[in-house]
Structures are given as C-alpha cells and as structure tokens.
Amino acid sequence: MDFVELLFLCKRIKKASLLALTGRVMDFTQTDEQEMIRELVRDFAETVLSPTVEARDENQTAPSEEWLQFLEYGLQGVTVPEEYGGSPIDDVSESIIIEELARVDPSFAVMYCVHVGLCCKTIALHGNDEQKERYLPRLAEGEVGAYSLSEAGAGTDAAAMTCKAKLSDDGTHYILNGEKMWVTNGTQAKIIVLFAKDVDHPEYGVKKHGGTTAFIVESSFEGFSVGKKEDKLGIRSSDTCTLILQDCKVPVENVIKQVGKGFPIAMNALDNSRIGIAAQALGISQGAFESALKYAHEREAFGKPIAHHQMIMAYLSDMATRIDASRLLVYKASWAKQQHYENGGPRHSKEASMAKLYAGDTAMWVSERAIQVLGGYGYTKEFPVERFFRDAKITQIYEGTQEVQRIVIARALL
Ligand code: COS
C-alpha cells in the first residue's frame, strides 16, 4: 500500500489515524536500560577515572588499575555472546558506554573501544567455535584485547602491509615476520587480532591485498615482542606502540576464517569500531562543552556572567547543536549496525563513516571553542579543556582518517 492509498484509507476509516495504520513512530527517547547504563558508567567515570585522569595524561600512564576496577561493572564482555561468558547489550548502549567514558577520560574510552569493538567483536563474528571457546571467555573476564593492522608504510593504504606469514615446514604453525605500528593497548594486550600476508597464497602479489590473513596472536607466543611506545600529543594515557614479530610462531588453528580472507575482516572490524570512535568523539565534545558552560556561568565580565554575553551565547548554542547532531549520527549508526547483524539490514559502512567524520570534526571544533570560552585559563592545565582539545585531534586520524571516511561514504553513494 502506498502513501496515497493509506491517506485515502484514513479518510474512509474516520477514527483511525495514519499512525495507527502504519504502527510506527520515530522514537528518540532512550530505554530505561540505556539510561541505567549511562548512569552506571557516569558514576564509574566520575568516581574512578576522574581523580587520576590528569596525572595519567601527564605521565602517560596506562589505566591498568582503573581497568581492574572497571571489571567489577561487568561491561567488558558486551560484544561477547552469553555462551562464552559475555553480557551482550544493544549497540546504542555500547556507544553510550564509550561516550560516557570519553566525557571524562578519552584514553580509557579508546582502550575499551578497541577491546570490545576491534578485538572481541571480530572474534565473535568471524572466529570458529573452537577459537570462540578458547578466547572469548578470557576477553570477557577482562584480559585486554587489541587489533593490529597498520604498519609504518601502511596506514590509510592498509592493503600495502608488508608483514609476512609463512607456513612452517611441518604445517603446524605460521611464522610471522614484520613490524606493526599504532597498536592501541599494545603493551597490555594478551590477545591480538593481527593481520599479515601469507606469501604462498595464490593471490599474494597478484591482488593488492592478496594473501592478507587475520590471526589471533597471543602476547606470550614465541617471537612476539612489544617495541617502541609512542609519545603522543593526546590520549596520552592510552598506550600506543609497535609490535615486533620475529619468527613469531602462530598455530594454524589461530587463522580466523581462511588464509587470504583477512582484508574484508579488517574492513568489517573498522566499520564496527568507527562507530566507537565517533562515540568517543561525542563524549569529548560533551565533556568540553560542560566545562565551558560551567565556566561561562561562573566567570563574570563587564558586570555579568559571560554566559549572558551574546557572543558566548552564540558559541554555546552552536556547540550544543553540533553535539546533538553528532549524537543522532552516532546512535543512528549504532542502530544500523544492529540491524545489519540481527535483521539482515544493509551494511553500515556509510553510517559508521558519517558518524565518525561528523563527530570527529565536532570534537575538534567544540574543544577549540571551549578553550576560547575559558580564554587564558582554557589554555592551561588548570582546566580539562586543553586536554580534550589534544585528545580530540586523534579522532580525525585513527581508525581511518577523515579523508578515508569520505572515500567510504562516496563509494557507498556512487
Ligand atoms: N566490509 C567488508 N569487506 C570490505 C569492506 C567492508 N567495509 N570494504 C572493502 N571490503 C573488501 C572489498 O569487497 C574487497 O574484497 P575483494 O577483493 O574480495 O572483492 C577488499 O575488501 C578490498 O577492498 P577495496 O578495494 O575497497 O580496498 P582498498 O585498498 O581500495 O581500500 C580503503 C580502501 C581506503 C577504504 C581502506 O584501505 C581503508 O579503510 N583504509 C583505512 C584503514 C584504517 O582505517 N586504518 C586504521 C586502522 S587502526 S590500526
């Protein structure tokens, strides 16, 4: 029945409304469960993360203690199915968790995002039963997970990776050699979803991403070591490092899906986790905005709080509007992800990239405006806005630069 027929029917059945006939309404409210999760995570962020966030940023200390306390909330297994010890939740709730963590501590938020999104979810989606049984309960218990795709010469151009895998003579192991870069959680992770090219695969050297294979690598494997830790502008409490694979022995059972089928797995993982980074960017915007709003109420100039000066009002209005727009895109992309996996909906690549593109740019813009509202104080470490500003920048770079997001969106459109 098309729209005109529906209207006609409505007129005929006088008392029936169009709504009653279609039975659908666009609902922007959150469920009670989503509200509860928001409150729970906000409580954790304010009581556990907030007191140490500045010192960890200053000293580049990973939030290991805080992670242990976070495990008590039981949210580390939200992308792990129940039969493997997880506690699954809906995808909007997953974004709410990341948003609330980032509102206080964007470094902790990305640690969580990579663990649940890039590591757990990839194994849950693409791993076989034996791999799921072996790894998911450990990850759901709280062993930290990571994901390793990039290399020094293969960031945006991920298919250009040079890390090599070769089957051992007895056929029991792959021998991995090379160096991976920009690995979030790299120094802490015990379980890493890592990509390398099988040099004997028929497509190796033929197709650009030919031979790319996804492996589950444990940090305890022979030939695995952690390399240089990066000294970064922002998200300084999140560890980012290189991983060195020197004849690293990975059992053949740890190949995810099939040899040579890794590139789509890598891309699919990014479709999922780009929504997480968008949620992180949203949390950064929210945190910076709240600081600016509070300051604008308290600070007086020319005889009244600066919040009542029109130019500051305009800044605050624009910040709030852009944050709301980011939130809508993040929740919509989260919903589209859930539709894709649970109801066979279309792939959510475009929605994920749009959310990350907009929310990332907004985080940068809002945090810069927040500094402007605070003036000289905003430029000091006395207030968190300079940290939010430094942390915001990476959301325009990692898990696909803003340029990559535009490529993904344009490809979907064209
Ligand atoms: N889901 C599943 N499969 C996908 C996919 C997706 N979202 N996107 C692409 N693929 C598949 C394609 O279907 C193709 O498979 P076949 O060769 O079997 O047909 C394969 O992956 C290659 O796709 P494509 O030709 O699009 O690859 P490109 O090399 O042109 O890559 C971009 C395109 C730039 C989009 C990709 O390299 C990218 O996302 N780069 C950024 C990587 C990134 O975000 N790095 C940060 C990681 S954090 S360490």
GROMACS .gro file of C-alpha atoms and ligand atoms in nm:
model
  463
    1MET     CA    1   0.000   0.000   0.000
    2ASP     CA    2   0.149   0.336  -0.097
    3PHE     CA    3   0.116   0.663   0.092
    4VAL     CA    4  -0.178   0.798  -0.114
    5GLU     CA    5  -0.373   0.477  -0.063
    6LEU     CA    6  -0.301   0.499   0.308
    7LEU     CA    7  -0.435   0.854   0.328
    8PHE     CA    8  -0.742   0.750   0.136
    9LEU     CA    9  -0.799   0.465   0.374
   10CYS     CA   10  -0.756   0.702   0.670
   11LYS     CA   11  -1.028   0.927   0.537
   12ARG     CA   12  -1.260   0.635   0.492
   13ILE     CA   13  -1.200   0.492   0.837
   14LYS     CA   14  -1.267   0.827   1.004
   15LYS     CA   15  -1.146   0.743   1.352
   16ALA     CA   16  -0.826   0.569   1.252
   17SER     CA   17  -0.514   0.778   1.237
   18LEU     CA   18  -0.232   0.732   0.991
   19LEU     CA   19  -0.011   0.642   1.285
   20ALA     CA   20  -0.243   0.365   1.392
   21LEU     CA   21  -0.236   0.228   1.041
   22THR     CA   22   0.137   0.238   0.995
   23GLY     CA   23   0.205   0.141   1.357
   24ARG     CA   24   0.540   0.319   1.351
   25VAL     CA   25   0.675   0.626   1.520
   26MET     CA   26   1.026   0.776   1.527
   27ASP     CA   27   1.128   0.750   1.891
   28PHE     CA   28   1.426   0.948   2.021
   29THR     CA   29   1.389   0.852   2.387
   30GLN     CA   30   1.626   0.607   2.544
   31THR     CA   31   1.515   0.288   2.710
   32ASP     CA   32   1.529   0.255   3.089
   33GLU     CA   33   1.817   0.010   3.044
   34GLN     CA   34   2.012   0.258   2.833
   35GLU     CA   35   1.957   0.529   3.095
   36MET     CA   36   2.073   0.290   3.368
   37ILE     CA   37   2.388   0.203   3.174
   38ARG     CA   38   2.460   0.573   3.121
   39GLU     CA   39   2.424   0.642   3.494
   40LEU     CA   40   2.636   0.342   3.589
   41VAL     CA   41   2.922   0.437   3.357
   42ARG     CA   42   2.899   0.804   3.451
   43ASP     CA   43   2.934   0.702   3.814
   44PHE     CA   44   3.242   0.492   3.734
   45ALA     CA   45   3.397   0.769   3.522
   46GLU     CA   46   3.343   1.036   3.784
   47THR     CA   47   3.445   0.834   4.087
   48VAL     CA   48   3.727   0.618   3.947
   49LEU     CA   49   3.863   0.781   3.631
   50SER     CA   50   3.829   1.149   3.714
   51PRO     CA   51   4.065   1.159   4.017
   52THR     CA   52   4.357   1.011   3.820
   53VAL     CA   53   4.292   1.131   3.466
   54GLU     CA   54   4.518   1.439   3.476
   55ALA     CA   55   4.816   1.257   3.628
   56ARG     CA   56   4.784   0.966   3.386
   57ASP     CA   57   4.775   1.213   3.097
   58GLU     CA   58   5.080   1.395   3.228
   59ASN     CA   59   5.283   1.078   3.289
   60GLN     CA   60   5.147   0.870   3.002
   61THR     CA   61   5.040   0.601   3.245
   62ALA     CA   62   4.806   0.332   3.116
   63PRO     CA   63   4.488   0.294   3.325
   64SER     CA   64   4.567  -0.058   3.444
   65GLU     CA   65   4.438  -0.007   3.800
   66GLU     CA   66   4.126   0.165   3.670
   67TRP     CA   67   4.066  -0.121   3.423
   68LEU     CA   68   4.064  -0.368   3.714
   69GLN     CA   69   3.804  -0.159   3.894
   70PHE     CA   70   3.603  -0.130   3.574
   71LEU     CA   71   3.580  -0.509   3.553
   72GLU     CA   72   3.359  -0.502   3.861
   73TYR     CA   73   3.091  -0.333   3.650
   74GLY     CA   74   3.088  -0.632   3.413
   75LEU     CA   75   3.083  -0.429   3.092
   76GLN     CA   76   3.398  -0.566   2.931
   77GLY     CA   77   3.211  -0.851   2.762
   78VAL     CA   78   2.927  -0.660   2.597
   79THR     CA   79   3.019  -0.784   2.248
   80VAL     CA   80   3.075  -1.143   2.363
   81PRO     CA   81   2.781  -1.386   2.336
   82GLU     CA   82   2.642  -1.519   2.663
   83GLU     CA   83   2.752  -1.878   2.595
   84TYR     CA   84   3.113  -1.755   2.601
   85GLY     CA   85   3.077  -1.565   2.927
   86GLY     CA   86   2.974  -1.231   2.781
   87SER     CA   87   2.692  -0.997   2.873
   88PRO     CA   88   2.561  -0.868   2.539
   89ILE     CA   89   2.380  -0.537   2.517
   90ASP     CA   90   2.229  -0.341   2.230
   91ASP     CA   91   2.459  -0.141   2.005
   92VAL     CA   92   2.329   0.201   2.111
   93SER     CA   93   2.413   0.110   2.472
   94GLU     CA   94   2.765   0.012   2.366
   95SER     CA   95   2.807   0.362   2.219
   96ILE     CA   96   2.663   0.520   2.533
   97ILE     CA   97   2.928   0.343   2.741
   98ILE     CA   98   3.209   0.477   2.521
   99GLU     CA   99   3.054   0.825   2.515
  100GLU     CA  100   3.032   0.837   2.896
  101LEU     CA  101   3.387   0.712   2.943
  102ALA     CA  102   3.518   0.971   2.695
  103ARG     CA  103   3.325   1.252   2.861
  104VAL     CA  104   3.576   1.217   3.145
  105ASP     CA  105   3.867   1.015   3.007
  106PRO     CA  106   3.901   0.970   2.629
  107SER     CA  107   4.208   0.747   2.676
  108PHE     CA  108   4.014   0.494   2.880
  109ALA     CA  109   3.733   0.515   2.625
  110VAL     CA  110   3.958   0.410   2.337
  111MET     CA  111   4.111   0.131   2.543
  112TYR     CA  112   3.760  -0.005   2.597
  113CYS     CA  113   3.651   0.063   2.239
  114VAL     CA  114   3.939  -0.137   2.090
  115HIS     CA  115   3.888  -0.422   2.339
  116VAL     CA  116   3.514  -0.466   2.278
  117GLY     CA  117   3.491  -0.345   1.919
  118LEU     CA  118   3.801  -0.444   1.728
  119CYS     CA  119   3.909  -0.749   1.927
  120CYS     CA  120   3.612  -0.923   2.096
  121LYS     CA  121   3.358  -0.843   1.826
  122THR     CA  122   3.588  -0.955   1.543
  123ILE     CA  123   3.648  -1.293   1.708
  124ALA     CA  124   3.278  -1.326   1.795
  125LEU     CA  125   3.175  -1.252   1.435
  126HIS     CA  126   3.443  -1.432   1.237
  127GLY     CA  127   3.610  -1.683   1.469
  128ASN     CA  128   3.521  -2.054   1.459
  129ASP     CA  129   3.365  -2.232   1.759
  130GLU     CA  130   3.698  -2.352   1.889
  131GLN     CA  131   3.852  -2.002   1.870
  132LYS     CA  132   3.550  -1.852   2.040
  133GLU     CA  133   3.567  -2.108   2.318
  134ARG     CA  134   3.937  -2.050   2.366
  135TYR     CA  135   3.949  -1.670   2.355
  136LEU     CA  136   3.614  -1.507   2.423
  137PRO     CA  137   3.577  -1.619   2.787
  138ARG     CA  138   3.923  -1.480   2.862
  139LEU     CA  139   3.838  -1.147   2.698
  140ALA     CA  140   3.502  -1.137   2.875
  141GLU     CA  141   3.684  -1.197   3.203
  142GLY     CA  142   3.893  -0.886   3.141
  143GLU     CA  143   4.215  -0.988   2.965
  144VAL     CA  144   4.280  -0.687   2.742
  145GLY     CA  145   4.239  -0.728   2.367
  146ALA     CA  146   4.395  -0.539   2.076
  147TYR     CA  147   4.384  -0.515   1.696
  148SER     CA  148   4.683  -0.467   1.473
  149LEU     CA  149   4.651  -0.370   1.107
  150SER     CA  150   4.869  -0.063   1.042
  151GLU     CA  151   5.239  -0.052   0.967
  152ALA     CA  152   5.490   0.228   0.917
  153GLY     CA  153   5.416   0.238   0.543
  154ALA     CA  154   5.058   0.110   0.553
  155GLY     CA  155   4.813   0.327   0.743
  156THR     CA  156   4.541   0.464   0.518
  157ASP     CA  157   4.660   0.228   0.245
  158ALA     CA  158   4.610  -0.075   0.468
  159ALA     CA  159   4.646  -0.324   0.181
  160ALA     CA  160   5.008  -0.213   0.137
  161MET     CA  161   5.110  -0.400   0.454
  162THR     CA  162   5.438  -0.591   0.431
  163CYS     CA  163   5.420  -0.809   0.742
  164LYS     CA  164   5.465  -1.165   0.615
  165ALA     CA  165   5.332  -1.506   0.719
  166LYS     CA  166   5.473  -1.839   0.601
  167LEU     CA  167   5.353  -2.187   0.685
  168SER     CA  168   5.613  -2.389   0.881
  169ASP     CA  169   5.759  -2.699   0.715
  170ASP     CA  170   5.557  -2.932   0.939
  171GLY     CA  171   5.237  -2.736   0.864
  172THR     CA  172   5.151  -2.672   1.229
  173HIS     CA  173   5.237  -2.302   1.252
  174TYR     CA  174   5.257  -1.982   1.058
  175ILE     CA  175   5.583  -1.794   1.103
  176LEU     CA  176   5.518  -1.420   1.113
  177ASN     CA  177   5.781  -1.156   1.044
  178GLY     CA  178   5.750  -0.778   1.036
  179GLU     CA  179   5.663  -0.479   1.247
  180LYS     CA  180   5.315  -0.346   1.318
  181MET     CA  181   5.252   0.012   1.427
  182TRP     CA  182   4.999   0.234   1.611
  183VAL     CA  183   4.866  -0.054   1.819
  184THR     CA  184   4.626   0.070   2.087
  185ASN     CA  185   4.651  -0.141   2.408
  186GLY     CA  186   4.969  -0.287   2.258
  187THR     CA  187   5.168  -0.303   2.580
  188GLN     CA  188   4.882  -0.451   2.783
  189ALA     CA  189   4.702  -0.679   2.542
  190LYS     CA  190   4.727  -1.053   2.584
  191ILE     CA  191   4.514  -1.134   2.279
  192ILE     CA  192   4.557  -0.950   1.949
  193VAL     CA  193   4.372  -0.976   1.618
  194LEU     CA  194   4.664  -0.919   1.381
  195PHE     CA  195   4.693  -0.907   1.002
  196ALA     CA  196   4.979  -1.033   0.786
  197LYS     CA  197   5.014  -1.157   0.429
  198ASP     CA  198   5.063  -1.526   0.352
  199VAL     CA  199   5.345  -1.518   0.098
  200ASP     CA  200   5.246  -1.854  -0.054
  201HIS     CA  201   4.885  -1.758  -0.113
  202PRO     CA  202   4.797  -1.766  -0.486
  203GLU     CA  203   4.674  -1.406  -0.471
  204TYR     CA  204   4.986  -1.275  -0.293
  205GLY     CA  205   5.150  -1.015  -0.517
  206VAL     CA  206   4.864  -1.053  -0.766
  207LYS     CA  207   4.590  -0.864  -0.584
  208LYS     CA  208   4.695  -0.567  -0.372
  209HIS     CA  209   4.556  -0.716  -0.053
  210GLY     CA  210   4.626  -1.069  -0.178
  211GLY     CA  211   4.719  -1.315   0.095
  212THR     CA  212   4.604  -1.089   0.380
  213THR     CA  213   4.516  -1.315   0.669
  214ALA     CA  214   4.369  -1.246   1.013
  215PHE     CA  215   4.546  -1.424   1.300
  216ILE     CA  216   4.477  -1.442   1.670
  217VAL     CA  217   4.815  -1.375   1.829
  218GLU     CA  218   4.888  -1.409   2.198
  219SER     CA  219   5.150  -1.184   2.353
  220SER     CA  220   5.306  -1.497   2.507
  221PHE     CA  221   5.381  -1.653   2.166
  222GLU     CA  222   5.745  -1.716   2.082
  223GLY     CA  223   5.887  -1.440   1.861
  224PHE     CA  224   5.639  -1.174   1.975
  225SER     CA  225   5.758  -0.859   2.145
  226VAL     CA  226   5.645  -0.508   2.217
  227GLY     CA  227   5.850  -0.231   2.058
  228LYS     CA  228   5.855   0.145   2.093
  229LYS     CA  229   5.583   0.319   2.289
  230GLU     CA  230   5.471   0.642   2.120
  231ASP     CA  231   5.498   0.979   2.297
  232LYS     CA  232   5.174   1.143   2.185
  233LEU     CA  233   5.001   1.482   2.175
  234GLY     CA  234   4.675   1.344   2.313
  235ILE     CA  235   4.512   1.030   2.455
  236ARG     CA  236   4.839   1.001   2.641
  237SER     CA  237   4.708   0.753   2.897
  238SER     CA  238   4.617   0.509   2.620
  239ASP     CA  239   4.921   0.308   2.525
  240THR     CA  240   5.014   0.304   2.158
  241CYS     CA  241   5.312   0.103   2.045
  242THR     CA  242   5.478  -0.104   1.776
  243LEU     CA  243   5.468  -0.483   1.784
  244ILE     CA  244   5.764  -0.681   1.662
  245LEU     CA  245   5.719  -1.020   1.501
  246GLN     CA  246   6.046  -1.204   1.468
  247ASP     CA  247   5.979  -1.558   1.352
  248CYS     CA  248   5.668  -1.540   1.566
  249LYS     CA  249   5.504  -1.883   1.584
  250VAL     CA  250   5.127  -1.873   1.546
  251PRO     CA  251   4.939  -2.207   1.542
  252VAL     CA  252   4.742  -2.274   1.222
  253GLU     CA  253   4.430  -2.306   1.440
  254ASN     CA  254   4.462  -1.931   1.505
  255VAL     CA  255   4.385  -1.829   1.148
  256ILE     CA  256   4.049  -1.652   1.150
  257LYS     CA  257   3.820  -1.787   0.880
  258GLN     CA  258   4.059  -1.873   0.598
  259VAL     CA  259   4.406  -1.785   0.481
  260GLY     CA  260   4.387  -1.495   0.233
  261LYS     CA  261   4.042  -1.385   0.352
  262GLY     CA  262   4.164  -1.132   0.605
  263PHE     CA  263   4.117  -0.798   0.432
  264PRO     CA  264   3.736  -0.794   0.438
  265ILE     CA  265   3.757  -0.900   0.805
  266ALA     CA  266   3.982  -0.599   0.874
  267MET     CA  267   3.744  -0.364   0.692
  268ASN     CA  268   3.439  -0.508   0.865
  269ALA     CA  269   3.604  -0.465   1.205
  270LEU     CA  270   3.668  -0.099   1.122
  271ASP     CA  271   3.306  -0.048   1.015
  272ASN     CA  272   3.210  -0.159   1.365
  273SER     CA  273   3.468   0.028   1.564
  274ARG     CA  274   3.448   0.357   1.373
  275ILE     CA  275   3.115   0.399   1.548
  276GLY     CA  276   3.300   0.356   1.876
  277ILE     CA  277   3.547   0.630   1.782
  278ALA     CA  278   3.254   0.850   1.683
  279ALA     CA  279   3.108   0.785   2.030
  280GLN     CA  280   3.445   0.871   2.183
  281ALA     CA  281   3.448   1.199   1.988
  282LEU     CA  282   3.094   1.269   2.107
  283GLY     CA  283   3.200   1.217   2.469
  284ILE     CA  284   3.495   1.453   2.420
  285SER     CA  285   3.262   1.720   2.281
  286GLN     CA  286   3.023   1.672   2.571
  287GLY     CA  287   3.299   1.694   2.832
  288ALA     CA  288   3.449   2.008   2.677
  289PHE     CA  289   3.107   2.168   2.640
  290GLU     CA  290   3.012   2.105   3.002
  291SER     CA  291   3.336   2.266   3.120
  292ALA     CA  292   3.273   2.570   2.902
  293LEU     CA  293   2.912   2.601   3.018
  294LYS     CA  294   3.007   2.582   3.385
  295TYR     CA  295   3.283   2.838   3.343
  296ALA     CA  296   3.056   3.071   3.146
  297HIS     CA  297   2.810   3.074   3.438
  298GLU     CA  298   3.078   3.137   3.699
  299ARG     CA  299   3.303   3.387   3.525
  300GLU     CA  300   3.192   3.746   3.527
  301ALA     CA  301   3.299   4.023   3.290
  302PHE     CA  302   3.153   4.370   3.240
  303GLY     CA  303   2.930   4.315   3.542
  304LYS     CA  304   2.760   3.987   3.446
  305PRO     CA  305   2.839   3.619   3.389
  306ILE     CA  306   2.998   3.576   3.046
  307ALA     CA  307   2.721   3.325   2.967
  308HIS     CA  308   2.497   3.628   2.924
  309HIS     CA  309   2.716   3.796   2.666
  310GLN     CA  310   2.576   3.736   2.322
  311MET     CA  311   2.893   3.609   2.159
  312ILE     CA  312   2.939   3.344   2.428
  313MET     CA  313   2.571   3.254   2.397
  314ALA     CA  314   2.624   3.201   2.025
  315TYR     CA  315   2.926   2.977   2.088
  316LEU     CA  316   2.736   2.769   2.344
  317SER     CA  317   2.434   2.736   2.115
  318ASP     CA  318   2.643   2.623   1.821
  319MET     CA  319   2.836   2.378   2.037
  320ALA     CA  320   2.517   2.223   2.176
  321THR     CA  321   2.361   2.199   1.830
  322ARG     CA  322   2.661   2.025   1.675
  323ILE     CA  323   2.687   1.787   1.970
  324ASP     CA  324   2.322   1.693   1.928
  325ALA     CA  325   2.378   1.631   1.557
  326SER     CA  326   2.679   1.409   1.639
  327ARG     CA  327   2.473   1.218   1.891
  328LEU     CA  328   2.199   1.150   1.638
  329LEU     CA  329   2.452   1.021   1.383
  330VAL     CA  330   2.629   0.803   1.642
  331TYR     CA  331   2.308   0.644   1.767
  332LYS     CA  332   2.174   0.601   1.416
  333ALA     CA  333   2.495   0.428   1.304
  334SER     CA  334   2.480   0.206   1.616
  335TRP     CA  335   2.123   0.115   1.532
  336ALA     CA  336   2.217   0.045   1.167
  337LYS     CA  337   2.496  -0.186   1.289
  338GLN     CA  338   2.249  -0.381   1.500
  339GLN     CA  339   2.002  -0.400   1.212
  340HIS     CA  340   2.279  -0.533   0.987
  341TYR     CA  341   2.379  -0.816   1.217
  342GLU     CA  342   2.048  -0.907   1.371
  343ASN     CA  343   1.793  -0.841   1.099
  344GLY     CA  344   1.997  -0.875   0.781
  345GLY     CA  345   1.990  -0.500   0.717
  346PRO     CA  346   2.232  -0.339   0.470
  347ARG     CA  347   2.598  -0.295   0.561
  348HIS     CA  348   2.654   0.002   0.791
  349SER     CA  349   2.985   0.128   0.644
  350LYS     CA  350   2.840   0.460   0.526
  351GLU     CA  351   2.660   0.532   0.854
  352ALA     CA  352   2.971   0.447   1.056
  353SER     CA  353   3.192   0.673   0.844
  354MET     CA  354   2.941   0.959   0.851
  355ALA     CA  355   2.920   0.937   1.230
  356LYS     CA  356   3.297   0.934   1.269
  357LEU     CA  357   3.351   1.213   1.018
  358TYR     CA  358   3.098   1.446   1.176
  359ALA     CA  359   3.157   1.361   1.542
  360GLY     CA  360   3.537   1.381   1.498
  361ASP     CA  361   3.523   1.724   1.336
  362THR     CA  362   3.276   1.835   1.601
  363ALA     CA  363   3.503   1.721   1.885
  364MET     CA  364   3.785   1.927   1.738
  365TRP     CA  365   3.564   2.230   1.686
  366VAL     CA  366   3.383   2.213   2.020
  367SER     CA  367   3.702   2.164   2.224
  368GLU     CA  368   3.864   2.459   2.046
  369ARG     CA  369   3.558   2.677   2.116
  370ALA     CA  370   3.562   2.560   2.478
  371ILE     CA  371   3.917   2.691   2.514
  372GLN     CA  372   3.801   3.020   2.363
  373VAL     CA  373   3.521   3.049   2.619
  374LEU     CA  374   3.767   2.992   2.903
  375GLY     CA  375   4.020   3.232   2.750
  376GLY     CA  376   4.367   3.217   2.908
  377TYR     CA  377   4.251   2.964   3.169
  378GLY     CA  378   4.143   2.729   2.892
  379TYR     CA  379   4.499   2.728   2.766
  380THR     CA  380   4.632   2.597   3.098
  381LYS     CA  381   4.622   2.257   3.263
  382GLU     CA  382   4.408   2.401   3.541
  383PHE     CA  383   4.100   2.310   3.336
  384PRO     CA  384   4.036   1.994   3.131
  385VAL     CA  385   3.952   2.169   2.803
  386GLU     CA  386   4.313   2.179   2.679
  387ARG     CA  387   4.329   1.801   2.732
  388PHE     CA  388   4.002   1.749   2.547
  389PHE     CA  389   4.141   1.963   2.264
  390ARG     CA  390   4.456   1.747   2.244
  391ASP     CA  391   4.254   1.427   2.272
  392ALA     CA  392   4.005   1.536   2.005
  393LYS     CA  393   4.263   1.556   1.728
  394ILE     CA  394   4.321   1.182   1.706
  395THR     CA  395   3.952   1.117   1.634
  396GLN     CA  396   4.014   1.279   1.294
  397ILE     CA  397   4.304   1.044   1.229
  398TYR     CA  398   4.276   0.694   1.369
  399GLU     CA  399   4.056   0.405   1.259
  400GLY     CA  400   4.054   0.576   0.924
  401THR     CA  401   4.137   0.942   0.865
  402GLN     CA  402   3.859   1.185   0.779
  403GLU     CA  403   3.978   1.151   0.418
  404VAL     CA  404   3.920   0.773   0.434
  405GLN     CA  405   3.573   0.827   0.579
  406ARG     CA  406   3.490   1.045   0.279
  407ILE     CA  407   3.616   0.773   0.044
  408VAL     CA  408   3.394   0.515   0.215
  409ILE     CA  409   3.091   0.748   0.210
  410ALA     CA  410   3.144   0.846  -0.153
  411ARG     CA  411   3.185   0.484  -0.262
  412ALA     CA  412   2.857   0.399  -0.092
  413LEU     CA  413   2.686   0.693  -0.262
  414LEU     CA  414   2.829   0.630  -0.606
  415COS     N1  415   3.343  -0.480   0.475
  415COS     C1  416   3.379  -0.598   0.420
  415COS     N2  417   3.461  -0.607   0.314
  415COS     C2  418   3.508  -0.492   0.262
  415COS     C3  419   3.474  -0.366   0.315
  415COS     C4  420   3.387  -0.363   0.426
  415COS     N3  421   3.351  -0.248   0.480
  415COS     N4  422   3.537  -0.271   0.244
  415COS     C5  423   3.608  -0.334   0.148
  415COS     N5  424   3.591  -0.469   0.160
  415COS     C6  425   3.650  -0.572   0.077
  415COS     C7  426   3.619  -0.549  -0.070
  415COS     O1  427   3.497  -0.611  -0.105
  415COS     C8  428   3.738  -0.616  -0.136
  415COS     O2  429   3.723  -0.756  -0.133
  415COS     P1  430   3.755  -0.846  -0.263
  415COS     O3  431   3.889  -0.807  -0.314
  415COS     O4  432   3.746  -0.986  -0.212
  415COS     O5  433   3.649  -0.810  -0.361
  415COS     C9  434   3.852  -0.585  -0.042
  415COS     O6  435   3.793  -0.562   0.086
  415COS    C10  436   3.934  -0.466  -0.084
  415COS     O7  437   3.850  -0.353  -0.085
  415COS     P2  438   3.894  -0.217  -0.156
  415COS     O8  439   3.927  -0.246  -0.300
  415COS     O9  440   3.788  -0.118  -0.125
  415COS    O10  441   4.028  -0.182  -0.081
  415COS     P3  442   4.120  -0.055  -0.091
  415COS    O11  443   4.261  -0.099  -0.081
  415COS    O12  444   4.080   0.031  -0.207
  415COS    O13  445   4.089   0.019   0.049
  415COS    C11  446   4.016   0.196   0.195
  415COS    C12  447   4.005   0.121   0.061
  415COS    C13  448   4.100   0.321   0.182
  415COS    C14  449   3.873   0.231   0.231
  415COS    C15  450   4.076   0.104   0.308
  415COS    O14  451   4.210   0.072   0.277
  415COS    C16  452   4.070   0.169   0.443
  415COS    O15  453   3.966   0.167   0.509
  415COS     N6  454   4.185   0.225   0.489
  415COS    C17  455   4.198   0.281   0.620
  415COS    C18  456   4.244   0.177   0.714
  415COS    C19  457   4.225   0.223   0.857
  415COS    O16  458   4.119   0.267   0.896
  415COS     N7  459   4.333   0.207   0.934
  415COS    C20  460   4.332   0.237   1.072
  415COS    C21  461   4.338   0.107   1.145
  415COS     S1  462   4.352   0.127   1.314
  415COS     S2  463   4.524   0.029   1.345
   0.00000   0.00000   0.00000
